[in-house]
mmCIF file of C-alpha atoms in Angstrom:
data_model
loop_
_atom_site.group_PDB
_atom_site.id
_atom_site.type_symbol
_atom_site.label_atom_id
_atom_site.label_comp_id
_atom_site.label_asym_id
_atom_site.label_seq_id
_atom_site.Cartn_x
_atom_site.Cartn_y
_atom_site.Cartn_z
ATOM 1 C CA MET A 142 -30.685 -58.196 -69.261
ATOM 2 C CA SER A 143 -29.056 -60.668 -67.123
ATOM 3 C CA LEU A 144 -26.646 -59.585 -63.885
ATOM 4 C CA HIS A 145 -22.848 -59.635 -64.501
ATOM 5 C CA SER A 146 -21.848 -60.389 -60.603
ATOM 6 C CA THR A 147 -19.660 -63.000 -60.811
ATOM 7 C CA SER A 148 -16.521 -60.553 -61.535
ATOM 8 C CA ARG A 149 -15.127 -57.206 -59.569
ATOM 9 C CA HIS A 150 -13.129 -56.561 -62.442
ATOM 10 C CA PHE A 151 -16.092 -56.528 -65.118
ATOM 11 C CA ILE A 152 -16.242 -54.447 -68.025
ATOM 12 C CA PRO A 153 -19.575 -53.506 -68.947
ATOM 13 C CA PRO A 154 -21.034 -55.035 -72.325
ATOM 14 C CA ALA A 155 -22.903 -51.681 -73.150
ATOM 15 C CA PHE A 156 -19.728 -49.890 -71.903
ATOM 16 C CA GLY A 157 -17.361 -52.272 -74.645
ATOM 17 C CA ILE A 158 -14.238 -51.576 -76.237
ATOM 18 C CA GLU A 159 -14.862 -48.501 -77.523
ATOM 19 C CA GLY A 160 -16.156 -46.682 -74.509
ATOM 20 C CA TYR A 161 -13.120 -47.732 -72.442
ATOM 21 C CA ALA A 162 -10.829 -46.445 -74.809
ATOM 22 C CA ARG A 163 -13.061 -43.276 -74.905
ATOM 23 C CA ILE A 164 -12.775 -42.839 -71.293
ATOM 24 C CA GLY A 165 -9.035 -43.615 -70.693
ATOM 25 C CA ASN A 166 -7.368 -44.734 -67.543
ATOM 26 C CA PRO A 167 -7.814 -42.239 -64.571
ATOM 27 C CA LEU A 168 -4.345 -42.005 -64.701
ATOM 28 C CA THR A 169 -4.071 -40.522 -67.567
ATOM 29 C CA ASN A 170 -8.012 -38.923 -67.950
ATOM 30 C CA PRO A 171 -8.470 -36.483 -64.979
ATOM 31 C CA SER A 172 -12.176 -36.617 -66.130
ATOM 32 C CA VAL A 173 -12.232 -39.871 -65.067
ATOM 33 C CA VAL A 174 -13.411 -41.058 -61.166
ATOM 34 C CA GLU A 175 -10.585 -43.430 -60.145
ATOM 35 C CA ILE A 176 -12.323 -46.803 -59.046
ATOM 36 C CA LYS A 177 -10.805 -48.242 -56.400
ATOM 37 C CA PRO A 178 -11.642 -51.640 -55.268
ATOM 38 C CA LYS A 179 -11.934 -51.379 -51.912
ATOM 39 C CA THR A 180 -13.949 -49.123 -49.642
ATOM 40 C CA THR A 181 -12.989 -46.762 -46.713
ATOM 41 C CA ALA A 182 -14.538 -46.848 -43.243
ATOM 42 C CA GLY A 183 -15.880 -43.080 -44.646
ATOM 43 C CA GLN A 184 -17.511 -44.863 -47.747
ATOM 44 C CA ASN A 185 -20.107 -46.716 -45.603
ATOM 45 C CA LYS A 186 -22.798 -44.559 -45.557
ATOM 46 C CA TYR A 187 -22.680 -44.244 -49.494
ATOM 47 C CA CYS A 188 -21.962 -48.562 -49.737
ATOM 48 C CA LEU A 189 -25.970 -50.081 -51.070
ATOM 49 C CA LYS A 190 -25.594 -54.656 -50.703
ATOM 50 C CA TYR A 191 -24.719 -56.605 -53.388
ATOM 51 C CA LEU A 192 -27.831 -57.365 -54.724
ATOM 52 C CA TYR A 193 -29.258 -53.274 -55.214
ATOM 53 C CA SER A 194 -26.183 -52.333 -56.962
ATOM 54 C CA GLU A 195 -25.996 -54.713 -59.409
ATOM 55 C CA LEU A 196 -30.152 -54.714 -59.952
ATOM 56 C CA PHE A 197 -29.071 -50.751 -59.926
ATOM 57 C CA ALA A 198 -25.887 -51.361 -62.344
ATOM 58 C CA THR A 199 -27.695 -53.997 -64.308
ATOM 59 C CA ALA A 200 -30.839 -50.457 -65.371
ATOM 60 C CA ILE A 201 -27.865 -47.835 -66.146
ATOM 61 C CA GLU A 202 -26.697 -50.573 -68.438
ATOM 62 C CA ASP A 203 -30.416 -50.784 -69.535
ATOM 63 C CA ALA A 204 -29.729 -46.229 -70.248
ATOM 64 C CA ILE A 205 -26.011 -46.293 -71.318
ATOM 65 C CA ILE A 206 -26.907 -48.633 -74.100
ATOM 66 C CA ALA A 207 -30.153 -46.571 -74.611
ATOM 67 C CA TYR A 208 -28.315 -43.514 -74.772
ATOM 68 C CA ARG A 209 -25.893 -44.451 -77.022
ATOM 69 C CA ILE A 210 -28.250 -45.937 -79.675
ATOM 70 C CA LEU A 211 -29.545 -42.529 -79.321
ATOM 71 C CA ALA A 212 -26.740 -41.150 -79.835
ATOM 72 C CA GLU A 213 -25.316 -42.986 -83.086
ATOM 73 C CA SER A 214 -28.629 -42.756 -84.744
ATOM 74 C CA ASN A 215 -28.120 -39.125 -84.691
ATOM 75 C CA SER A 216 -25.974 -38.588 -87.940
ATOM 76 C CA GLU A 217 -26.543 -35.529 -88.808
ATOM 77 C CA MET A 218 -25.342 -33.963 -85.758
ATOM 78 C CA ARG A 219 -22.485 -36.355 -86.018
ATOM 79 C CA ILE A 220 -21.201 -34.994 -89.360
ATOM 80 C CA GLN A 221 -22.443 -31.084 -88.300
ATOM 81 C CA LYS A 222 -19.924 -31.361 -85.819
ATOM 82 C CA THR A 223 -17.163 -33.030 -87.243
ATOM 83 C CA LEU A 224 -17.422 -30.536 -90.038
ATOM 84 C CA SER A 225 -16.596 -27.630 -87.657
ATOM 85 C CA ASP A 226 -14.143 -30.039 -86.271
ATOM 86 C CA MET A 227 -12.515 -30.400 -89.440
ATOM 87 C CA PRO A 228 -9.910 -27.693 -88.915
ATOM 88 C CA ILE A 229 -9.013 -29.946 -85.596
ATOM 89 C CA LEU A 230 -8.620 -33.045 -87.572
ATOM 90 C CA LEU A 231 -7.301 -32.100 -90.145
ATOM 91 C CA ALA A 232 -4.367 -30.695 -87.863
ATOM 92 C CA LYS A 233 -4.105 -34.116 -85.964
ATOM 93 C CA LYS A 234 -4.251 -35.730 -89.333
ATOM 94 C CA TYR A 235 -1.066 -34.273 -90.917
ATOM 95 C CA SER A 236 0.810 -33.951 -87.393
ATOM 96 C CA VAL A 237 -0.157 -30.634 -87.163
ATOM 97 C CA GLU A 238 1.740 -29.045 -84.062
ATOM 98 C CA GLN A 239 -0.481 -27.544 -81.129
ATOM 99 C CA PRO A 240 -0.555 -26.355 -78.251
ATOM 100 C CA ALA A 241 -0.001 -27.660 -74.965
ATOM 101 C CA PHE A 242 -2.992 -26.138 -73.123
ATOM 102 C CA ALA A 243 -5.323 -24.598 -74.795
ATOM 103 C CA ASP A 244 -7.928 -21.969 -72.970
ATOM 104 C CA GLU A 245 -11.217 -22.725 -74.382
ATOM 105 C CA LEU A 246 -11.700 -19.047 -74.252
ATOM 106 C CA ASP A 247 -9.436 -18.582 -77.396
ATOM 107 C CA SER A 248 -11.908 -19.656 -79.500
ATOM 108 C CA ILE A 249 -14.691 -17.975 -78.849
ATOM 109 C CA ASP A 250 -16.048 -14.645 -80.708
ATOM 110 C CA ALA A 251 -17.935 -12.777 -78.173
ATOM 111 C CA ASN A 252 -19.895 -11.009 -80.660
ATOM 112 C CA ASN A 253 -21.019 -14.357 -82.541
ATOM 113 C CA LEU A 254 -22.381 -16.369 -79.812
ATOM 114 C CA LYS A 255 -24.999 -17.757 -81.183
ATOM 115 C CA CYS A 256 -23.443 -19.891 -84.001
ATOM 116 C CA THR A 257 -23.704 -23.505 -85.131
ATOM 117 C CA SER A 258 -20.717 -24.746 -83.925
ATOM 118 C CA TYR A 259 -21.059 -23.301 -80.459
ATOM 119 C CA LYS A 260 -24.458 -24.890 -79.814
ATOM 120 C CA LEU A 261 -22.943 -28.503 -81.059
ATOM 121 C CA ASN A 262 -20.292 -28.500 -78.629
ATOM 122 C CA LYS A 263 -22.127 -27.218 -75.944
ATOM 123 C CA LEU A 264 -24.600 -29.972 -76.855
ATOM 124 C CA ASN A 265 -22.257 -32.910 -77.675
ATOM 125 C CA ASN A 266 -20.418 -31.666 -74.083
ATOM 126 C CA ASP A 267 -23.552 -31.984 -72.253
ATOM 127 C CA ARG A 268 -24.390 -35.709 -73.904
ATOM 128 C CA LEU A 269 -20.441 -36.492 -73.064
ATOM 129 C CA LEU A 270 -20.883 -35.745 -69.368
ATOM 130 C CA PHE A 271 -23.998 -37.116 -69.078
ATOM 131 C CA SER A 272 -22.433 -40.544 -70.515
ATOM 132 C CA ASP A 273 -19.463 -40.544 -68.135
ATOM 133 C CA ILE A 274 -21.217 -39.968 -65.177
ATOM 134 C CA LEU A 275 -23.637 -42.554 -65.860
ATOM 135 C CA ILE A 276 -20.587 -44.720 -67.307
ATOM 136 C CA ALA A 277 -18.387 -44.095 -64.069
ATOM 137 C CA THR A 278 -21.783 -44.595 -61.606
ATOM 138 C CA TYR A 279 -22.446 -47.223 -63.406
ATOM 139 C CA LEU A 280 -18.550 -48.827 -63.210
ATOM 140 C CA GLY A 281 -19.110 -47.890 -59.177
ATOM 141 C CA LEU A 282 -21.845 -49.879 -58.815
ATOM 142 C CA SER A 283 -20.743 -52.570 -60.343
ATOM 143 C CA LEU A 284 -17.059 -52.504 -58.498
ATOM 144 C CA LEU A 285 -17.263 -51.027 -55.543
ATOM 145 C CA GLU A 286 -21.378 -51.288 -54.836
ATOM 146 C CA ASN A 287 -21.633 -47.959 -53.832
ATOM 147 C CA TRP A 288 -22.737 -44.606 -55.600
ATOM 148 C CA LYS A 289 -19.251 -42.277 -54.410
ATOM 149 C CA VAL A 290 -18.822 -41.780 -57.773
ATOM 150 C CA LEU A 291 -22.531 -40.085 -58.669
ATOM 151 C CA THR A 292 -22.329 -38.047 -55.342
ATOM 152 C CA ASP A 293 -19.268 -36.700 -56.031
ATOM 153 C CA ARG A 294 -19.759 -36.143 -59.824
ATOM 154 C CA ASN A 295 -23.254 -34.264 -58.219
ATOM 155 C CA ASN A 296 -20.735 -31.960 -55.965
ATOM 156 C CA GLY A 297 -18.677 -30.858 -58.636
ATOM 157 C CA LEU A 298 -21.161 -29.339 -60.411
ATOM 158 C CA ILE A 299 -22.525 -27.908 -57.483
ATOM 159 C CA SER A 300 -19.823 -26.018 -56.755
ATOM 160 C CA ILE A 301 -19.124 -25.598 -60.577
ATOM 161 C CA GLU A 302 -22.810 -23.996 -59.837
ATOM 162 C CA ARG A 303 -22.035 -22.149 -55.928
ATOM 163 C CA ASN A 304 -18.750 -20.443 -58.384
ATOM 164 C CA ARG A 305 -20.247 -19.270 -61.537
ATOM 165 C CA LEU A 306 -22.763 -18.024 -59.068
ATOM 166 C CA ASN A 307 -19.702 -16.238 -56.896
ATOM 167 C CA LEU A 308 -18.535 -14.882 -59.997
ATOM 168 C CA ILE A 309 -21.977 -13.489 -61.051
ATOM 169 C CA GLU A 310 -22.055 -11.954 -58.221
ATOM 170 C CA GLU A 311 -17.915 -9.967 -58.276
ATOM 171 C CA GLU A 312 -18.682 -9.129 -61.584
ATOM 172 C CA ALA A 313 -21.869 -7.379 -60.739
ATOM 173 C CA LYS A 314 -19.868 -6.312 -57.548
ATOM 174 C CA ASN A 315 -17.313 -4.993 -60.472
ATOM 175 C CA ARG A 316 -19.685 -3.089 -62.738
ATOM 176 C CA ASN A 317 -20.279 -1.232 -59.744
ATOM 177 C CA ASN A 318 -17.076 -0.178 -58.024
ATOM 178 C CA LEU A 319 -16.590 0.264 -62.383
ATOM 179 C CA ARG A 320 -19.740 2.604 -62.479
ATOM 180 C CA GLU A 321 -17.971 4.735 -59.752
ATOM 181 C CA LEU A 322 -14.676 4.605 -61.300
ATOM 182 C CA MET A 323 -16.303 6.063 -64.575
ATOM 183 C CA LYS A 324 -18.186 8.598 -62.475
ATOM 184 C CA GLN A 325 -14.871 9.865 -60.925
ATOM 185 C CA TYR A 326 -13.501 9.993 -63.825
ATOM 186 C CA ARG A 327 -16.389 12.304 -65.748
ATOM 187 C CA GLN A 328 -16.006 13.987 -62.867
ATOM 188 C CA GLN A 329 -12.396 14.461 -62.829
ATOM 189 C CA ARG A 330 -11.642 15.188 -66.756
ATOM 190 C CA ASN A 331 -14.626 17.834 -66.032
ATOM 191 C CA HIS A 332 -11.750 19.278 -63.126
ATOM 192 C CA ILE A 333 -9.523 18.968 -65.492
ATOM 193 C CA LYS A 334 -11.321 20.846 -68.673
ATOM 194 C CA SER A 335 -11.749 23.412 -66.330
ATOM 195 C CA VAL A 336 -8.203 23.962 -65.433
ATOM 196 C CA THR A 337 -7.379 23.834 -69.294
ATOM 197 C CA TYR A 338 -9.723 26.099 -70.681
ATOM 198 C CA ASP A 339 -8.796 28.679 -67.434
ATOM 199 C CA THR A 340 -4.850 28.113 -68.972
ATOM 200 C CA ASN A 341 -5.726 28.234 -72.074
ATOM 201 C CA VAL A 342 -7.553 31.980 -71.850
ATOM 202 C CA VAL A 343 -4.583 33.061 -69.814
ATOM 203 C CA ILE A 344 -2.035 31.883 -72.603
ATOM 204 C CA GLU A 345 -3.848 33.553 -75.129
ATOM 205 C CA HIS A 346 -3.927 37.000 -73.410
ATOM 206 C CA LEU A 347 0.269 36.284 -73.130
ATOM 207 C CA LYS A 348 -0.065 35.505 -76.536
ATOM 208 C CA SER A 349 -2.243 39.259 -77.382
ATOM 209 C CA GLN A 350 0.392 40.879 -75.602
ATOM 210 C CA VAL A 351 3.816 39.027 -77.178
ATOM 211 C CA GLU A 352 1.788 40.147 -80.174
ATOM 212 C CA ASP A 353 1.561 43.670 -79.659
ATOM 213 C CA SER A 354 4.919 43.692 -78.141
ATOM 214 C CA ALA A 355 6.058 42.179 -81.717
ATOM 215 C CA ILE A 356 3.660 44.766 -83.839
ATOM 216 C CA ASN A 357 5.229 47.715 -81.849
ATOM 217 C CA ALA A 358 8.728 46.469 -82.087
ATOM 218 C CA GLU A 359 8.354 46.254 -85.837
ATOM 219 C CA ALA A 360 7.643 50.129 -85.931
ATOM 220 C CA ARG A 361 9.730 51.217 -84.812
ATOM 221 C CA SER A 362 12.217 48.882 -86.335
ATOM 222 C CA ARG A 363 10.943 50.454 -89.423
ATOM 223 C CA TYR A 364 11.399 53.763 -88.441
ATOM 224 C CA MET A 365 15.042 53.382 -87.472
ATOM 225 C CA ASP A 366 15.601 51.439 -91.218
ATOM 226 C CA GLY A 367 14.314 54.612 -92.285
ATOM 227 C CA TRP A 368 16.134 56.983 -90.766
ATOM 228 C CA GLN A 369 19.587 55.377 -90.914
ATOM 229 C CA ARG A 370 18.243 55.278 -94.852
ATOM 230 C CA ALA A 371 17.828 58.874 -95.313
ATOM 231 C CA ARG A 372 20.684 59.721 -93.493
ATOM 232 C CA THR A 373 22.427 57.077 -95.410
ATOM 233 C CA GLU A 374 21.839 58.712 -98.933
ATOM 234 C CA GLN A 375 22.416 62.187 -97.111
ATOM 235 C CA HIS A 376 25.823 61.246 -96.575
ATOM 236 C CA VAL A 377 26.013 59.533 -100.120
ATOM 237 C CA GLN A 378 25.230 62.574 -102.103
ATOM 238 C CA MET A 379 27.073 64.709 -100.062
ATOM 239 C CA ILE A 380 30.150 62.736 -101.159
ATOM 240 C CA ASN A 381 29.423 62.378 -104.982
ATOM 241 C CA ASP A 382 28.926 66.285 -104.447
ATOM 242 C CA VAL A 383 32.841 66.534 -103.532
ATOM 243 C CA GLU A 384 34.207 64.175 -105.845
ATOM 244 C CA ALA A 385 31.882 64.008 -109.093
ATOM 245 C CA SER A 386 34.719 65.575 -111.437
ATOM 246 C CA PRO A 387 36.891 63.239 -110.763
ATOM 247 C CA THR A 388 35.436 60.351 -110.450
ATOM 248 C CA ASN A 389 33.726 61.545 -114.124
ATOM 249 C CA SER A 390 37.416 61.804 -115.182
ATOM 250 C CA ILE A 391 38.325 57.643 -113.112
ATOM 251 C CA GLU A 392 35.166 56.752 -115.795
ATOM 252 C CA TYR A 393 36.224 58.564 -118.744
ATOM 253 C CA TYR A 394 39.636 56.933 -118.574
ATOM 254 C CA LYS A 395 37.907 53.128 -117.709
ATOM 255 C CA HIS A 396 36.103 53.577 -120.104
ATOM 256 C CA ARG A 397 38.731 54.441 -122.946
ATOM 257 C CA MET A 398 41.388 51.962 -121.203
ATOM 258 C CA ASP A 399 38.293 49.658 -121.342
ATOM 259 C CA SER A 400 37.803 50.025 -125.081
ATOM 260 C CA GLU A 401 41.657 49.935 -126.453
ATOM 261 C CA GLN A 402 42.166 46.453 -123.943
ATOM 262 C CA ARG A 403 38.971 45.628 -125.799
ATOM 263 C CA VAL A 404 40.294 45.928 -129.529
ATOM 264 C CA HIS A 405 43.859 44.310 -127.807
ATOM 265 C CA HIS A 406 41.646 41.363 -127.261
ATOM 266 C CA GLU A 407 40.214 41.443 -130.287
ATOM 267 C CA ILE A 408 42.859 41.319 -132.064
ATOM 268 C CA GLU A 409 44.877 39.165 -130.194
ATOM 269 C CA LEU A 410 42.294 36.675 -130.846
ATOM 270 C CA LEU A 411 42.724 37.718 -135.207
ATOM 271 C CA LEU A 412 46.136 36.834 -134.642
ATOM 272 C CA ASN A 413 45.525 33.689 -132.610
ATOM 273 C CA ILE A 414 43.203 32.341 -135.187
ATOM 274 C CA LYS A 415 45.972 33.340 -137.713
ATOM 275 C CA ILE A 416 48.364 31.329 -135.828
ATOM 276 C CA GLY A 417 45.988 28.493 -135.382
ATOM 277 C CA GLU A 418 45.093 28.418 -139.336
ATOM 278 C CA ILE A 419 48.617 28.542 -140.286
ATOM 279 C CA LEU A 420 49.689 25.520 -137.232
ATOM 280 C CA ALA A 421 46.410 24.072 -138.393
ATOM 281 C CA LYS A 422 48.115 23.527 -142.056
ATOM 282 C CA VAL A 423 51.937 22.651 -140.851
ATOM 283 C CA GLU A 424 50.146 20.226 -139.252
ATOM 284 C CA SER A 425 48.265 19.463 -142.149
ATOM 285 C CA TRP A 426 51.208 19.364 -144.295
ATOM 286 C CA MET A 427 53.583 17.333 -141.471
ATOM 287 C CA ASN A 428 50.237 14.756 -141.424
ATOM 288 C CA LYS A 429 50.322 15.033 -145.064
ATOM 289 C CA TYR A 430 54.536 14.157 -144.881
ATOM 290 C CA ASP A 431 54.040 11.406 -142.549
ATOM 291 C CA ALA A 432 51.940 9.550 -144.705
ATOM 292 C CA ASP A 433 54.470 10.015 -148.002
ATOM 293 C CA MET A 434 57.294 8.635 -145.860
ATOM 294 C CA GLU A 435 54.915 6.072 -144.865
ATOM 295 C CA LYS A 436 54.215 5.083 -147.965
ATOM 296 C CA ILE A 437 57.513 5.616 -149.432
ATOM 297 C CA GLU A 438 58.918 3.637 -146.725
ATOM 298 C CA LEU A 439 56.727 0.532 -147.006
ATOM 299 C CA LYS A 440 57.123 1.063 -150.881
ATOM 300 C CA ILE A 441 61.012 0.332 -150.684
ATOM 301 C CA GLN A 442 60.124 -2.485 -148.081
ATOM 302 C CA HIS A 443 57.922 -3.665 -150.423
ATOM 303 C CA LYS A 444 60.814 -3.438 -153.108
ATOM 304 C CA GLN A 445 63.339 -4.353 -150.681
ATOM 305 C CA ASN A 446 61.358 -7.856 -150.226
ATOM 306 C CA GLU A 447 60.805 -8.121 -153.671
ATOM 307 C CA HIS A 448 64.621 -8.325 -154.123
ATOM 308 C CA GLN A 449 65.474 -10.670 -151.586
ATOM 309 C CA LYS A 450 62.781 -13.130 -152.631
ATOM 310 C CA ILE A 451 64.415 -13.165 -156.323
ATOM 311 C CA PHE A 452 67.790 -13.022 -154.954
ATOM 312 C CA ASP A 453 66.862 -16.367 -152.103
ATOM 313 C CA LYS A 454 64.985 -17.565 -155.808
ATOM 314 C CA ARG A 455 68.091 -17.245 -157.734
ATOM 315 C CA VAL A 456 70.728 -18.568 -154.520
ATOM 316 C CA GLU A 457 68.417 -21.237 -154.438
ATOM 317 C CA LEU A 458 68.466 -22.298 -158.688
ATOM 318 C CA GLU A 459 72.404 -21.906 -158.442
ATOM 319 C CA GLU A 460 72.170 -24.501 -155.650
ATOM 320 C CA THR A 461 69.769 -26.315 -157.384
ATOM 321 C CA LEU A 462 71.282 -26.031 -160.622
ATOM 322 C CA GLU A 463 74.723 -27.148 -158.672
ATOM 323 C CA LYS A 464 73.518 -30.344 -157.317
ATOM 324 C CA HIS A 465 71.446 -31.725 -160.537
ATOM 325 C CA GLN A 466 75.731 -30.741 -162.010
ATOM 326 C CA LYS A 467 76.845 -33.187 -160.094
ATOM 327 C CA LEU A 468 74.203 -35.812 -159.860
ATOM 328 C CA ILE A 469 74.873 -35.678 -163.781
ATOM 329 C CA GLN A 470 78.498 -36.092 -162.881
ATOM 330 C CA ASN A 471 77.732 -38.982 -159.974
ATOM 331 C CA TRP A 472 74.788 -40.806 -163.095
ATOM 332 C CA GLN A 473 78.152 -40.534 -166.037
ATOM 333 C CA LYS A 474 80.177 -41.398 -164.008
ATOM 334 C CA PHE A 475 78.717 -44.435 -163.097
ATOM 335 C CA LYS A 476 77.640 -44.949 -166.052
ATOM 336 C CA ASP A 477 81.109 -45.278 -167.418
ATOM 337 C CA ASP A 478 81.866 -47.999 -164.474
ATOM 338 C CA ARG A 479 79.069 -49.777 -165.338
ATOM 339 C CA GLU A 480 80.245 -50.246 -168.677
ATOM 340 C CA GLU A 481 83.790 -51.013 -167.727
ATOM 341 C CA ALA A 482 82.432 -53.635 -165.718
ATOM 342 C CA ARG A 483 79.872 -54.751 -168.454
ATOM 343 C CA LEU A 484 83.165 -54.826 -170.955
ATOM 344 C CA PHE A 485 85.287 -56.451 -168.285
ATOM 345 C CA GLU A 486 83.117 -59.022 -167.372
ATOM 346 C CA GLU A 487 81.577 -59.598 -171.178
ATOM 347 C CA LYS A 488 86.038 -59.745 -172.278
ATOM 348 C CA MET A 489 86.107 -62.571 -169.287
ATOM 349 C CA ASN A 490 83.277 -64.768 -170.308
ATOM 350 C CA ASN A 491 84.792 -64.848 -173.925
ATOM 351 C CA ALA A 492 87.764 -65.818 -172.716
ATOM 352 C CA ALA A 493 86.227 -69.061 -170.474
ATOM 353 C CA VAL A 494 84.498 -69.678 -172.992
ATOM 354 C CA THR A 495 87.043 -70.693 -175.838
ATOM 355 C CA VAL A 496 89.249 -71.252 -172.606
ATOM 356 C CA GLN A 497 86.549 -74.008 -172.019
ATOM 357 C CA SER A 498 86.240 -74.866 -175.661
ATOM 358 C CA TRP A 499 89.921 -75.640 -176.165
ATOM 359 C CA TRP A 500 89.778 -78.146 -173.366
ATOM 360 C CA ARG A 501 86.290 -79.423 -174.355
ATOM 361 C CA GLY A 502 88.286 -80.068 -178.125
ATOM 362 C CA LEU A 503 91.228 -81.281 -176.333
ATOM 363 C CA LEU A 504 89.306 -84.042 -174.227
ATOM 364 C CA VAL A 505 87.374 -85.120 -177.213
ATOM 365 C CA ARG A 506 90.363 -85.749 -180.031
ATOM 366 C CA LEU A 507 92.226 -87.756 -176.742
ATOM 367 C CA GLU A 508 89.585 -89.693 -176.084
ATOM 368 C CA LEU A 509 90.277 -88.426 -171.812
ATOM 369 C CA GLY A 510 87.879 -88.068 -169.531
ATOM 370 C CA PRO A 511 84.133 -88.265 -170.060
ATOM 371 C CA TYR A 512 85.059 -88.866 -173.420
ATOM 372 C CA LYS A 513 87.188 -91.807 -173.258
ATOM 373 C CA PRO A 514 85.705 -94.611 -175.036
ATOM 374 C CA VAL A 515 84.006 -97.193 -173.319
ATOM 375 C CA ASN A 516 84.247 -101.032 -174.235
ATOM 376 C CA LYS A 517 80.359 -103.110 -173.916
ATOM 377 C CA PRO A 518 80.495 -105.906 -172.859
ATOM 378 C CA VAL A 519 79.624 -108.861 -175.750
ATOM 379 C CA LYS A 520 76.920 -111.595 -175.361
ATOM 380 C CA PRO A 521 77.074 -114.911 -175.425
ATOM 381 C CA ALA A 522 75.521 -115.087 -178.742
ATOM 382 C CA GLU A 523 77.828 -112.446 -180.286
ATOM 383 C CA LYS A 524 80.545 -114.874 -179.047
ATOM 384 C CA LYS A 525 79.588 -118.098 -180.536
ATOM 385 C CA LYS A 526 78.952 -116.210 -184.471
ATOM 386 C CA LYS A 527 82.854 -114.941 -184.238
ATOM 387 C CA THR A 528 84.321 -117.894 -183.829
ATOM 388 C CA LYS A 529 82.250 -119.616 -186.041
#
């Protein structure tokens, strides 16, 4: 490998475009250590000479290349990682809204910590952490000629480990406190149980007293009810002995009045039935009368309609006959007028022919007009013959 020492802003070939895109800008990715072009006075203790820094950078570059080859060649783990992250990848592909701040503990099931996906995520995160530290150290040695990035990352890991130890100690203290609180809780619960038991005993004693009082009150009430019932029966018997004869008379006449009322009701019912039958017959005859009257009215109306039709037809025939007579008269008059005009025209034609014949005969006889004789010119040969 060659030393890349000609540029202060050098992107290592092993890192490449993909690695730079994965790590990103320190302003947008807080996990990347910001690289500054110049070191301060407090960072001189982390600085190396140019040659040493470039040698270390070259060695780290070779390690990055080997690490990348090793990571890229493990296709099985990449496939398993892709399958485990398939829901997240599909959500990103189809632009499903994700929460702005996601806690890593929300996606961890405490009852299934030995899941393969958790192991893959842990292995992938460890590899990414190691790769990021190597790349950041490589950039620091190449650009800043120091290893402060590596020390910062180491200090960060140490601080994280210390925080974990503190959390473990705090958890142990909390467990002890929880144990003490549970002990106090059990003591308080036992005390409450004892007090509750004593209170239940008092309540049971009071309930027994109340039940005894209720039983005594019920017995006294039954005795008083029996005594009042006996006195009432005695008084009723005395009243019945005094009012027996009037009561019997009243009952007799009441029964007789009920019988008469029943007979009267039966007779009234029979009369109502008869009246109802007569009214039904009257109603039926009235309905029949109405039906017959309707039929007769329909027949009368039908006959009236037929008579009206016949009358209208007769009037129409009379009008037609009158029109025909007028037409015949007009036609006869027309024929007479036409014959008279023909005879007049024939007479006039005959007179004209007669006059014309007379006139033509007169012209022929007198040789007038077109019938006047015409002297033909004599030819010279004929003149000579005449002279001889």
